[in-house]
């Protein structure tokens, strides 16, 4: 009953009209007056932001803020894969024999997430990890490793919440929300980097549109809340001890080692 009520309420408000209203307000000049309150509400460290609060023209401008260059050092060892975002590690583990993985008690099929059976087959018996970005987090994405972009495509239309309630009660938002899938090829391995849109706003912007990604460089940003899912082939990575603790992680910090 609780799950059905949640889903119904979201579906009633997740339309083009409400999405447009939210976007219009967040990108309006008047929204900039909410920035000081926003930083206090979410305890955002403004000392690492690249410019002063007064220099942001809108709330959206602040939400997609850049940080000072030294704010996120990148783990440089060649065999280390680093976090592409500031986030909570929501879930991680093995992809099952049926090419499924579980987040918040919900089983997700890789074929639904990736769109094609052949794409899902590539990750049979592999590993997955889910990064959840809260409204407080830095929302720019960075490359987790040196790689070449093999293919990039989008799936889904509307987007539902990817917060705790959304993952628990929503209609499998990771595999049904608007999302952009990027397949990356490293010299030792292949992986998928999946950017999942969140409630109301489907905006996923790319700032690197080339096929060359370098570890730690910015590649894009989310407008509003979001999640990143990464998939790894069988026997290609081992997660670090910090991941096992299911903690917060920041851009540039190691979360896996290539095997």
Coordinates of N, CA and C in Angstrom, one line a residue:
X1 N 0.8 -1.2 0.0 CA 0.0 0.0 0.0 C 0.9 1.3 0.0
X2 N 1.9 1.3 0.9 CA 2.8 2.4 0.9 C 3.5 2.6 -0.4
X3 N 4.0 1.5 -1.0 CA 4.7 1.6 -2.3 C 3.8 2.1 -3.3
X4 N 2.5 1.7 -3.4 CA 1.6 2.1 -4.4 C 1.2 3.6 -4.3
X5 N 1.0 4.0 -3.1 CA 0.7 5.4 -2.8 C 1.9 6.3 -3.3
X6 N 3.1 5.9 -2.9 CA 4.3 6.7 -3.4 C 4.4 6.8 -4.9
X7 N 4.2 5.7 -5.6 CA 4.3 5.6 -7.0 C 3.2 6.5 -7.7
X8 N 2.0 6.5 -7.1 CA 0.9 7.3 -7.6 C 1.2 8.8 -7.5
X9 N 1.7 9.2 -6.3 CA 1.9 10.6 -6.1 C 3.0 11.1 -7.0
X10 N 4.0 10.3 -7.3 CA 5.1 10.7 -8.2 C 4.6 10.9 -9.6
X11 N 3.8 9.9 -10.0 CA 3.3 9.9 -11.4 C 2.4 11.1 -11.6
X12 N 1.7 11.6 -10.6 CA 0.8 12.7 -10.8 C 1.6 14.0 -10.9
X13 N 2.8 14.0 -10.4 CA 3.6 15.3 -10.4 C 4.7 15.3 -11.4
X14 N 5.0 14.1 -12.0 CA 6.2 14.0 -12.9 C 5.8 14.2 -14.3
X15 N 5.2 15.3 -14.7 CA 4.8 15.6 -16.0 C 5.7 16.7 -16.6
X16 N 5.4 17.0 -17.9 CA 6.2 18.0 -18.6 C 6.0 19.4 -18.0
X17 N 4.7 19.6 -17.6 CA 4.4 20.9 -17.0 C 5.2 21.2 -15.8
X18 N 5.1 20.3 -14.8 CA 5.8 20.5 -13.5 C 7.3 20.5 -13.7
X19 N 7.8 19.7 -14.7 CA 9.3 19.7 -15.0 C 9.7 21.1 -15.5
X20 N 8.9 21.6 -16.4 CA 9.2 22.9 -17.0 C 9.2 24.0 -16.0
X21 N 8.2 23.9 -15.1 CA 8.1 25.0 -14.0 C 9.3 24.9 -13.1
X22 N 9.7 23.8 -12.7 CA 10.9 23.6 -11.9 C 12.1 24.2 -12.5
X23 N 12.3 23.8 -13.8 CA 13.5 24.2 -14.5 C 13.5 25.8 -14.7
X24 N 12.3 26.3 -15.0 CA 12.1 27.7 -15.3 C 12.5 28.5 -14.0
X25 N 12.0 28.0 -12.9 CA 12.4 28.8 -11.6 C 13.8 28.6 -11.3
X26 N 14.4 27.4 -11.4 CA 15.8 27.2 -11.0 C 16.8 28.0 -11.8
X27 N 16.4 28.3 -13.1 CA 17.2 29.0 -14.0 C 16.9 30.5 -14.0
X28 N 16.0 31.0 -13.2 CA 15.6 32.4 -13.2 C 16.5 33.2 -12.2
X29 N 16.6 34.5 -12.5 CA 17.5 35.3 -11.7 C 17.0 35.4 -10.2
X30 N 15.7 35.3 -10.0 CA 15.2 35.4 -8.6 C 15.6 34.2 -7.8
X31 N 15.9 33.1 -8.4 CA 16.3 31.9 -7.7 C 17.6 32.0 -7.0
X32 N 18.4 33.0 -7.4 CA 19.8 33.2 -6.8 C 19.7 33.6 -5.3
X33 N 18.5 34.1 -4.9 CA 18.3 34.5 -3.5 C 18.2 33.3 -2.6
X34 N 18.0 32.2 -3.2 CA 17.9 30.9 -2.4 C 19.2 30.3 -2.1
X35 N 20.2 30.7 -2.8 CA 21.6 30.1 -2.7 C 22.1 30.1 -1.3
X36 N 22.2 31.2 -0.6 CA 22.7 31.2 0.8 C 22.0 30.2 1.7
X37 N 20.6 30.2 1.6 CA 19.8 29.2 2.4 C 20.1 27.8 2.0
X38 N 20.3 27.6 0.7 CA 20.6 26.2 0.2 C 21.9 25.7 0.8
X39 N 22.9 26.5 0.8 CA 24.2 26.1 1.3 C 24.1 25.8 2.8
X40 N 23.3 26.5 3.5 CA 23.2 26.3 5.0 C 22.4 25.0 5.2
X41 N 21.3 24.8 4.5 CA 20.4 23.7 4.6 C 21.2 22.4 4.4
X42 N 22.1 22.4 3.4 CA 22.8 21.1 3.1 C 24.3 21.2 3.5
X43 N 24.6 22.1 4.3 CA 26.0 22.2 4.9 C 27.1 22.1 3.8
X44 N 26.9 22.8 2.8 CA 27.9 22.8 1.7 C 29.1 23.5 2.0
X45 N 30.3 23.0 1.7 CA 31.6 23.6 2.0 C 31.8 24.6 0.8
X46 N 31.5 25.9 1.1 CA 31.7 26.9 0.1 C 33.1 27.3 -0.1
X47 N 34.0 26.9 0.8 CA 35.5 27.2 0.6 C 36.1 26.5 -0.6
X48 N 35.6 25.4 -1.0 CA 36.1 24.7 -2.1 C 35.5 25.1 -3.5
X49 N 34.5 25.9 -3.4 CA 33.8 26.3 -4.7 C 34.7 27.3 -5.4
X50 N 34.6 27.3 -6.7 CA 35.5 28.1 -7.6 C 35.3 29.6 -7.6
X51 N 34.1 30.0 -7.1 CA 33.8 31.4 -7.1 C 32.9 31.7 -5.9
X52 N 32.7 33.0 -5.5 CA 31.9 33.3 -4.4 C 30.4 33.1 -4.7
X53 N 29.6 33.0 -3.7 CA 28.2 32.8 -3.8 C 27.5 33.9 -4.6
X54 N 28.0 35.2 -4.4 CA 27.4 36.3 -5.1 C 27.7 36.3 -6.6
X55 N 28.6 35.5 -7.1 CA 28.9 35.4 -8.5 C 28.0 34.4 -9.3
X56 N 27.2 33.6 -8.5 CA 26.3 32.7 -9.2 C 25.0 33.4 -9.6
X57 N 24.6 33.3 -10.8 CA 23.4 34.0 -11.3 C 22.1 33.4 -11.0
X58 N 22.1 32.1 -10.8 CA 20.8 31.3 -10.5 C 21.1 30.2 -9.6
X59 N 20.1 29.6 -9.1 CA 20.2 28.4 -8.2 C 20.8 27.2 -9.1
X60 N 20.4 27.1 -10.3 CA 20.9 26.1 -11.2 C 22.4 26.3 -11.4
X61 N 22.8 27.5 -11.6 CA 24.2 27.8 -11.8 C 25.0 27.3 -10.6
X62 N 24.5 27.5 -9.4 CA 25.2 27.1 -8.2 C 25.2 25.6 -8.1
X63 N 24.0 24.9 -8.4 CA 23.9 23.5 -8.3 C 24.9 22.8 -9.2
X64 N 25.2 23.4 -10.4 CA 26.2 22.8 -11.3 C 27.6 23.4 -11.1
X65 N 27.9 23.9 -10.0 CA 29.1 24.7 -9.7 C 30.3 23.9 -10.0
X66 N 31.4 24.6 -10.3 CA 32.7 24.0 -10.4 C 33.5 24.2 -9.1
X67 N 34.5 23.4 -8.8 CA 35.3 23.5 -7.6 C 36.7 24.0 -8.0
X68 N 37.4 24.4 -6.9 CA 38.8 24.8 -7.1 C 39.6 23.6 -7.6
X69 N 40.5 23.8 -8.4 CA 41.3 22.7 -9.0 C 41.9 21.7 -8.0
X70 N 42.3 22.3 -6.9 CA 43.0 21.4 -5.9 C 42.0 20.7 -4.9
X71 N 40.7 21.0 -5.1 CA 39.7 20.5 -4.2 C 39.6 19.0 -4.3
X72 N 39.9 18.4 -5.4 CA 39.7 16.9 -5.6 C 40.9 16.3 -6.2
X73 N 41.9 16.0 -5.4 CA 43.1 15.3 -5.9 C 42.7 13.9 -6.5
X74 N 43.4 13.5 -7.6 CA 43.1 12.3 -8.3 C 44.1 11.2 -8.0
X75 N 43.7 10.0 -7.5 CA 44.6 8.9 -7.3 C 45.2 8.5 -8.6
X76 N 46.5 8.5 -8.7 CA 47.1 8.5 -10.0 C 47.6 7.1 -10.5
X77 N 47.7 6.1 -9.6 CA 48.2 4.8 -10.0 C 47.4 4.2 -11.2
X78 N 48.1 3.6 -12.1 CA 47.5 3.2 -13.4 C 46.4 2.2 -13.2
X79 N 46.5 1.3 -12.2 CA 45.5 0.2 -12.1 C 44.4 0.6 -11.1
X80 N 44.3 1.9 -10.7 CA 43.3 2.4 -9.8 C 42.1 3.0 -10.6
X81 N 40.9 2.7 -10.3 CA 39.7 3.3 -10.9 C 39.2 4.2 -9.8
X82 N 38.9 5.5 -10.2 CA 38.5 6.5 -9.2 C 37.1 6.8 -9.3
X83 N 36.5 7.4 -8.2 CA 35.1 7.8 -8.2 C 34.9 8.9 -9.2
X84 N 33.8 8.8 -10.0 CA 33.6 9.8 -11.0 C 32.7 11.0 -10.4
X85 N 32.3 10.8 -9.2 CA 31.3 11.8 -8.6 C 31.6 11.8 -7.1
X86 N 31.1 12.9 -6.5 CA 30.9 13.0 -5.0 C 29.6 12.3 -4.7
X87 N 29.6 11.3 -3.9 CA 28.3 10.5 -3.7 C 28.4 9.6 -2.5
X88 N 27.3 9.0 -2.2 CA 27.2 7.8 -1.3 C 27.2 6.6 -2.2
X89 N 28.0 5.6 -1.8 CA 28.0 4.3 -2.4 C 26.8 3.6 -2.0
X90 N 25.8 3.6 -2.8 CA 24.5 3.1 -2.4 C 24.4 1.5 -2.4
X91 N 25.1 1.0 -3.4 CA 25.1 -0.5 -3.5 C 26.2 -0.9 -4.4
X92 N 26.7 -2.2 -4.2 CA 27.7 -2.7 -5.1 C 27.7 -4.2 -4.9
X93 N 28.4 -4.9 -5.8 CA 28.5 -6.4 -5.7 C 28.5 -7.1 -7.0
X94 N 28.1 -8.4 -6.9 CA 28.2 -9.3 -8.1 C 26.9 -9.2 -8.9
X95 N 27.1 -9.3 -10.2 CA 26.0 -9.4 -11.1 C 25.7 -10.9 -11.2
X96 N 24.5 -11.3 -11.0 CA 24.1 -12.7 -10.8 C 24.1 -13.4 -12.2
X97 N 23.9 -14.7 -12.1 CA 23.9 -15.6 -13.3 C 22.8 -15.2 -14.3
X98 N 21.7 -14.6 -13.8 CA 20.6 -14.2 -14.6 C 20.8 -12.8 -15.1
X99 N 22.0 -12.2 -14.9 CA 22.3 -10.9 -15.3 C 21.5 -9.8 -14.6
X100 N 21.3 -10.1 -13.3 CA 20.5 -9.2 -12.4 C 21.4 -8.6 -11.3
X101 N 21.0 -7.5 -10.7 CA 21.7 -7.0 -9.5 C 20.6 -6.4 -8.7
X102 N 20.9 -6.3 -7.4 CA 19.8 -5.9 -6.4 C 20.2 -4.6 -5.7
X103 N 19.3 -3.6 -5.7 CA 19.5 -2.3 -5.0 C 18.2 -2.1 -4.2
X104 N 18.4 -1.9 -2.9 CA 17.3 -1.6 -2.0 C 16.2 -2.6 -2.1
X105 N 16.6 -3.9 -2.2 CA 15.6 -5.0 -2.3 C 14.9 -5.2 -3.6
X106 N 15.3 -4.4 -4.6 CA 14.7 -4.5 -5.9 C 15.7 -5.1 -6.9
X107 N 15.3 -6.1 -7.6 CA 16.1 -6.8 -8.6 C 16.1 -6.1 -10.0
X108 N 17.2 -5.7 -10.5 CA 17.3 -5.0 -11.8 C 17.9 -5.9 -12.8
X109 N 17.3 -6.0 -14.0 CA 17.8 -6.7 -15.1 C 18.7 -5.9 -16.0
X110 N 19.9 -6.4 -16.3 CA 20.8 -5.6 -17.1 C 20.3 -5.3 -18.5
X111 N 19.5 -6.2 -19.0 CA 18.9 -5.9 -20.3 C 18.0 -4.7 -20.3
X112 N 17.3 -4.5 -19.2 CA 16.4 -3.3 -19.1 C 17.3 -2.0 -18.9
X113 N 18.4 -2.1 -18.2 CA 19.3 -1.0 -17.9 C 20.0 -0.6 -19.2
X114 N 20.4 -1.6 -20.0 CA 21.3 -1.3 -21.1 C 20.5 -1.3 -22.5
X115 N 19.4 -1.9 -22.5 CA 18.5 -1.8 -23.7 C 18.6 -3.0 -24.6
X116 N 19.7 -3.8 -24.6 CA 19.9 -4.9 -25.5 C 20.5 -6.1 -24.8
X117 N 20.0 -7.3 -25.2 CA 20.5 -8.5 -24.6 C 22.0 -8.7 -24.8
X118 N 22.5 -8.4 -25.9 CA 23.9 -8.6 -26.2 C 24.7 -7.7 -25.3
X119 N 24.3 -6.5 -25.0 CA 25.0 -5.6 -24.1 C 25.0 -6.2 -22.7
X120 N 23.9 -6.8 -22.3 CA 23.8 -7.3 -20.9 C 24.7 -8.6 -20.8
X121 N 24.8 -9.4 -21.9 CA 25.6 -10.6 -21.9 C 27.0 -10.3 -21.6
X122 N 27.5 -9.2 -22.0 CA 28.9 -8.8 -21.8 C 29.3 -8.7 -20.3
X123 N 28.3 -8.5 -19.5 CA 28.6 -8.3 -18.0 C 28.1 -9.5 -17.2
X124 N 27.9 -10.6 -17.8 CA 27.5 -11.8 -17.1 C 28.6 -12.1 -16.1
X125 N 28.2 -12.3 -14.8 CA 29.1 -12.7 -13.7 C 30.1 -11.6 -13.4
X126 N 29.8 -10.4 -13.8 CA 30.6 -9.2 -13.5 C 30.3 -8.6 -12.2
X127 N 30.7 -7.3 -12.1 CA 30.4 -6.5 -10.9 C 29.7 -5.2 -11.2
X128 N 29.0 -4.6 -10.2 CA 28.3 -3.4 -10.4 C 28.5 -2.5 -9.2
X129 N 28.4 -1.2 -9.4 CA 28.4 -0.3 -8.2 C 27.5 0.9 -8.5
X130 N 26.8 1.4 -7.5 CA 25.8 2.5 -7.7 C 26.2 3.6 -6.8
X131 N 26.4 4.8 -7.4 CA 26.7 6.1 -6.7 C 25.5 7.0 -6.6
X132 N 25.0 7.3 -5.4 CA 23.9 8.3 -5.3 C 24.3 9.7 -4.9
X133 N 23.9 10.6 -5.7 CA 24.3 12.1 -5.5 C 23.1 12.7 -4.8
X134 N 23.3 13.3 -3.6 CA 22.2 14.0 -3.0 C 22.2 15.5 -3.4
X135 N 21.2 16.2 -3.1 CA 21.2 17.7 -3.4 C 22.4 18.5 -2.9
X136 N 23.0 17.9 -1.9 CA 24.2 18.6 -1.3 C 25.4 18.4 -2.1
X137 N 25.5 17.4 -2.9 CA 26.7 17.0 -3.5 C 27.1 17.9 -4.7
X138 N 28.4 17.9 -5.0 CA 29.0 18.5 -6.2 C 28.4 17.6 -7.4
X139 N 27.9 18.2 -8.4 CA 27.2 17.4 -9.4 C 27.9 17.4 -10.8
X140 N 29.2 17.6 -10.8 CA 29.9 17.4 -12.1 C 30.5 16.0 -12.0
X141 N 30.6 15.4 -13.2 CA 31.1 14.1 -13.4 C 32.5 14.1 -14.0
X142 N 33.3 13.2 -13.5 CA 34.7 13.1 -14.0 C 35.0 11.7 -14.5
X143 N 36.0 11.5 -15.3 CA 36.3 10.2 -15.9 C 36.9 9.3 -14.8
X144 N 36.5 8.1 -14.6 CA 37.0 7.2 -13.6 C 38.3 6.5 -14.0
X145 N 38.7 6.6 -15.3 CA 39.9 6.0 -15.8 C 40.3 6.6 -17.2
X146 N 41.5 6.3 -17.6 CA 41.9 6.6 -19.0 C 41.2 5.6 -19.9
X147 N 40.4 6.1 -20.9 CA 39.6 5.2 -21.7 C 39.2 5.9 -23.0
X148 N 38.8 5.0 -23.9 CA 38.2 5.5 -25.2 C 36.7 5.2 -25.2
X149 N 35.9 6.2 -25.6 CA 34.4 6.0 -25.7 C 34.1 5.1 -26.9
X150 N 33.6 3.9 -26.7 CA 33.2 3.0 -27.8 C 31.8 3.4 -28.4
X151 N 30.9 3.6 -27.5 CA 29.6 4.0 -27.9 C 28.9 4.8 -26.8
X152 N 27.9 5.6 -27.2 CA 27.1 6.4 -26.2 C 25.7 6.6 -26.7
X153 N 24.7 6.3 -25.8 CA 23.3 6.4 -26.3 C 22.4 6.7 -25.1
X154 N 21.2 7.1 -25.3 CA 20.3 7.4 -24.3 C 19.1 6.5 -24.3
X155 N 18.5 6.3 -23.2 CA 17.3 5.4 -23.0 C 16.3 6.1 -22.1
X156 N 15.1 5.7 -22.1 CA 14.1 6.2 -21.2 C 13.6 7.6 -21.5
X157 N 12.6 8.0 -20.8 CA 12.0 9.4 -21.0 C 11.8 10.1 -19.7
X158 N 10.8 9.8 -19.0 CA 10.6 10.4 -17.7 C 11.6 9.9 -16.6
X159 N 11.7 10.7 -15.6 CA 12.6 10.4 -14.5 C 11.9 10.5 -13.2
X160 N 12.1 9.4 -12.4 CA 11.6 9.4 -11.0 C 12.7 9.5 -10.0
X161 N 12.4 9.8 -8.7 CA 13.4 10.0 -7.7 C 14.3 8.8 -7.6
X162 N 15.6 9.1 -7.3 CA 16.6 8.1 -7.1 C 17.2 8.2 -5.6
X163 N 16.4 8.9 -4.8 CA 16.8 8.9 -3.4 C 16.4 7.7 -2.6
X164 N 16.5 7.6 -1.3 CA 16.2 6.4 -0.6 C 14.7 5.9 -0.8
X165 N 13.8 6.8 -0.8 CA 12.4 6.4 -1.0 C 12.2 6.0 -2.5
X166 N 12.8 6.7 -3.4 CA 12.6 6.3 -4.8 C 13.2 4.9 -5.1
X167 N 14.4 4.6 -4.5 CA 14.9 3.3 -4.8 C 14.2 2.2 -4.1
X168 N 13.5 2.5 -2.9 CA 12.8 1.5 -2.2 C 11.4 1.3 -2.7
X169 N 10.7 2.4 -3.1 CA 9.3 2.3 -3.5 C 9.0 2.6 -5.0
X170 N 9.9 3.2 -5.7 CA 9.7 3.5 -7.1 C 9.7 2.4 -8.0
X171 N 9.3 2.6 -9.2 CA 9.2 1.6 -10.3 C 10.6 1.3 -10.9
X172 N 11.5 0.8 -10.2 CA 12.8 0.5 -10.7 C 13.4 1.7 -11.4
X173 N 13.7 2.8 -10.7 CA 14.1 4.0 -11.4 C 15.5 3.9 -12.2
X174 N 16.4 3.0 -11.7 CA 17.7 2.9 -12.3 C 17.6 2.4 -13.7
X175 N 16.6 1.5 -14.0 CA 16.5 0.9 -15.3 C 15.3 1.5 -16.2
X176 N 14.6 2.4 -15.6 CA 13.5 3.0 -16.4 C 13.6 4.5 -16.5
X177 N 14.4 5.2 -15.7 CA 14.6 6.6 -15.9 C 15.3 6.9 -17.2
X178 N 15.2 8.2 -17.5 CA 16.0 8.7 -18.6 C 17.5 8.5 -18.2
X179 N 18.3 8.0 -19.1 CA 19.7 7.7 -18.7 C 20.6 7.7 -20.0
X180 N 21.8 8.0 -19.8 CA 22.8 8.0 -20.8 C 23.9 7.0 -20.5
X181 N 24.1 6.1 -21.5 CA 25.0 4.9 -21.3 C 26.2 5.2 -22.1
X182 N 27.4 5.2 -21.5 CA 28.7 5.3 -22.1 C 29.5 4.1 -21.9
X183 N 29.9 3.4 -23.0 CA 30.8 2.3 -22.9 C 32.2 2.7 -23.1
X184 N 33.0 2.3 -22.2 CA 34.4 2.8 -22.1 C 35.4 1.6 -22.3
X185 N 36.4 1.8 -23.1 CA 37.5 0.8 -23.3 C 38.8 1.3 -22.8
X186 N 39.3 0.6 -21.7 CA 40.6 0.8 -21.2 C 41.5 -0.3 -21.9
X187 N 42.8 -0.1 -21.8 CA 43.7 -1.1 -22.4 C 43.6 -2.5 -21.8
X188 N 43.1 -2.5 -20.5 CA 43.0 -3.8 -19.8 C 41.6 -4.3 -19.7
X189 N 40.6 -3.5 -19.9 CA 39.2 -3.9 -19.6 C 38.2 -2.9 -20.2
X190 N 36.9 -3.4 -20.2 CA 35.8 -2.6 -20.7 C 34.8 -2.4 -19.6
X191 N 34.2 -1.3 -19.6 CA 33.1 -1.0 -18.5 C 32.1 -0.1 -19.1
X192 N 30.9 -0.1 -18.4 CA 29.8 0.9 -18.8 C 29.7 1.9 -17.7
X193 N 29.5 3.1 -18.1 CA 29.3 4.3 -17.2 C 27.9 4.8 -17.5
X194 N 27.0 4.6 -16.6 CA 25.6 4.9 -16.8 C 25.1 6.1 -16.0
X195 N 24.7 7.2 -16.6 CA 24.3 8.4 -15.9 C 22.8 8.4 -15.9
X196 N 22.2 8.4 -14.7 CA 20.7 8.2 -14.5 C 20.1 9.5 -14.1
X197 N 19.2 10.1 -14.8 CA 18.5 11.3 -14.5 C 17.6 11.1 -13.3
X198 N 17.2 12.1 -12.6 CA 16.4 12.0 -11.4 C 15.1 12.8 -11.6
X199 N 14.3 12.9 -10.5 CA 13.0 13.4 -10.5 C 12.8 14.7 -11.3
X200 N 11.8 14.8 -12.2 CA 11.4 15.9 -13.0 C 12.4 16.3 -14.1
X201 N 13.7 16.4 -13.8 CA 14.6 17.0 -14.8 C 15.5 15.9 -15.4
X202 N 15.5 15.8 -16.7 CA 16.3 14.8 -17.4 C 17.6 15.3 -17.9
X203 N 18.0 16.4 -17.5 CA 19.2 17.1 -18.1 C 20.5 16.4 -17.6
X204 N 21.2 15.8 -18.6 CA 22.5 15.3 -18.4 C 23.4 15.9 -19.5
X205 N 24.2 16.8 -19.1 CA 25.0 17.6 -20.0 C 26.4 17.0 -20.1
X206 N 26.9 16.9 -21.4 CA 28.3 16.5 -21.6 C 29.2 17.7 -21.8
X207 N 30.3 17.7 -21.2 CA 31.3 18.8 -21.4 C 32.5 18.2 -22.2
X208 N 32.6 16.9 -22.3 CA 33.6 16.3 -23.2 C 32.9 15.5 -24.2
X209 N 32.8 15.9 -25.4 CA 32.1 15.2 -26.5 C 33.1 14.5 -27.4
X210 N 34.3 14.3 -27.0 CA 35.3 13.5 -27.8 C 35.2 12.1 -27.4
X211 N 36.0 11.3 -28.0 CA 36.1 9.8 -27.7 C 37.2 9.5 -26.7
X212 N 37.9 10.5 -26.3 CA 39.1 10.3 -25.4 C 38.7 10.8 -24.0
X213 N 38.7 9.9 -23.0 CA 38.5 10.3 -21.6 C 39.8 10.1 -20.8
X214 N 40.2 11.0 -20.0 CA 41.4 10.9 -19.1 C 41.0 10.9 -17.7
X215 N 41.6 10.1 -16.9 CA 41.2 9.9 -15.5 C 41.2 11.2 -14.8
X216 N 40.1 11.6 -14.1 CA 40.0 12.8 -13.3 C 39.5 14.0 -14.1
X217 N 39.5 14.0 -15.4 CA 39.0 15.1 -16.1 C 37.5 15.2 -16.1
X218 N 36.9 16.4 -16.1 CA 35.5 16.6 -16.1 C 34.9 16.1 -17.5
X219 N 33.8 15.4 -17.4 CA 33.2 14.9 -18.7 C 31.7 15.4 -18.8
X220 N 31.1 15.9 -17.7 CA 29.8 16.3 -17.8 C 29.2 16.7 -16.5
X221 N 27.9 17.0 -16.4 CA 27.3 17.4 -15.2 C 25.8 17.0 -15.2
X222 N 25.2 16.9 -14.0 CA 23.8 16.6 -13.9 C 23.1 17.9 -13.5
X223 N 21.9 18.1 -14.0 CA 21.1 19.2 -13.5 C 20.1 18.5 -12.6
X224 N 20.2 18.9 -11.3 CA 19.4 18.4 -10.2 C 19.9 17.0 -9.8
X225 N 19.1 16.2 -9.0 CA 19.6 15.0 -8.4 C 19.9 13.9 -9.5
X226 N 20.6 12.9 -9.0 CA 21.1 11.9 -10.0 C 21.8 10.7 -9.4
X227 N 22.1 9.8 -10.2 CA 22.8 8.5 -9.8 C 23.7 8.1 -11.0
X228 N 24.8 7.5 -10.6 CA 25.7 6.8 -11.6 C 25.8 5.4 -11.3
X229 N 25.6 4.5 -12.3 CA 25.8 3.1 -12.2 C 27.0 2.7 -13.1
X230 N 28.0 1.9 -12.5 CA 29.1 1.4 -13.3 C 29.0 -0.1 -13.3
X231 N 29.3 -0.7 -14.5 CA 29.3 -2.1 -14.7 C 30.7 -2.6 -15.2
X232 N 31.1 -3.7 -14.7 CA 32.4 -4.2 -15.0 C 32.4 -5.7 -15.4
X233 N 33.2 -6.1 -16.4 CA 33.2 -7.4 -16.8 C 33.7 -8.4 -15.8
X234 N 33.5 -9.7 -16.0 CA 33.9 -10.7 -15.1 C 35.4 -10.7 -14.9
X235 N 35.8 -10.8 -13.6 CA 37.2 -10.9 -13.2 C 38.1 -9.7 -13.7
X236 N 37.5 -8.5 -13.8 CA 38.2 -7.4 -14.3 C 38.6 -6.4 -13.2
X237 N 37.8 -6.4 -12.0 CA 38.1 -5.4 -11.0 C 37.9 -6.0 -9.6
X238 N 38.5 -5.4 -8.6 CA 38.3 -5.8 -7.2 C 38.0 -4.5 -6.5
X239 N 36.9 -4.4 -5.7 CA 36.6 -3.2 -5.0 C 37.5 -3.0 -3.8
X240 N 37.8 -1.8 -3.4 CA 38.6 -1.5 -2.3 C 37.9 -1.7 -0.9
X241 N 38.7 -1.7 0.1 CA 38.1 -1.9 1.5 C 37.1 -0.8 1.8
X242 N 37.4 0.4 1.4 CA 36.5 1.6 1.7 C 35.2 1.4 1.1
X243 N 35.1 0.8 -0.1 CA 33.8 0.5 -0.7 C 33.0 -0.5 0.1
X244 N 33.7 -1.5 0.7 CA 33.0 -2.5 1.5 C 32.3 -1.8 2.7
X245 N 32.9 -0.7 3.2 CA 32.3 0.0 4.3 C 31.1 0.8 3.9
X246 N 30.8 0.9 2.6 CA 29.6 1.6 2.1 C 29.6 3.1 2.6
X247 N 30.7 3.8 2.3 CA 30.8 5.1 2.8 C 30.6 6.2 1.7
X248 N 30.7 7.4 2.1 CA 30.7 8.5 1.2 C 32.0 8.5 0.5
X249 N 32.0 8.9 -0.8 CA 33.2 9.0 -1.6 C 33.2 10.2 -2.4
X250 N 34.4 10.7 -2.7 CA 34.5 11.9 -3.5 C 35.3 11.7 -4.8
X251 N 35.1 12.6 -5.8 CA 35.8 12.5 -7.0 C 37.3 12.3 -6.8
X252 N 37.8 11.4 -7.6 CA 39.3 11.1 -7.5 C 39.7 10.1 -6.5
X253 N 38.9 9.7 -5.6 CA 39.2 8.7 -4.6 C 39.1 7.3 -5.2
X254 N 40.0 6.4 -4.9 CA 39.9 5.0 -5.4 C 38.7 4.2 -4.9
X255 N 38.1 3.5 -5.8 CA 37.0 2.6 -5.3 C 37.2 1.2 -5.9
X256 N 38.2 1.0 -6.8 CA 38.4 -0.3 -7.4 C 39.8 -0.4 -8.0
X257 N 40.3 -1.6 -8.0 CA 41.6 -1.9 -8.6 C 41.4 -2.9 -9.8
X258 N 42.1 -2.6 -10.9 CA 42.0 -3.5 -12.1 C 42.8 -4.7 -11.8
X259 N 42.3 -5.9 -12.2 CA 42.9 -7.2 -12.0 C 43.8 -7.5 -13.2

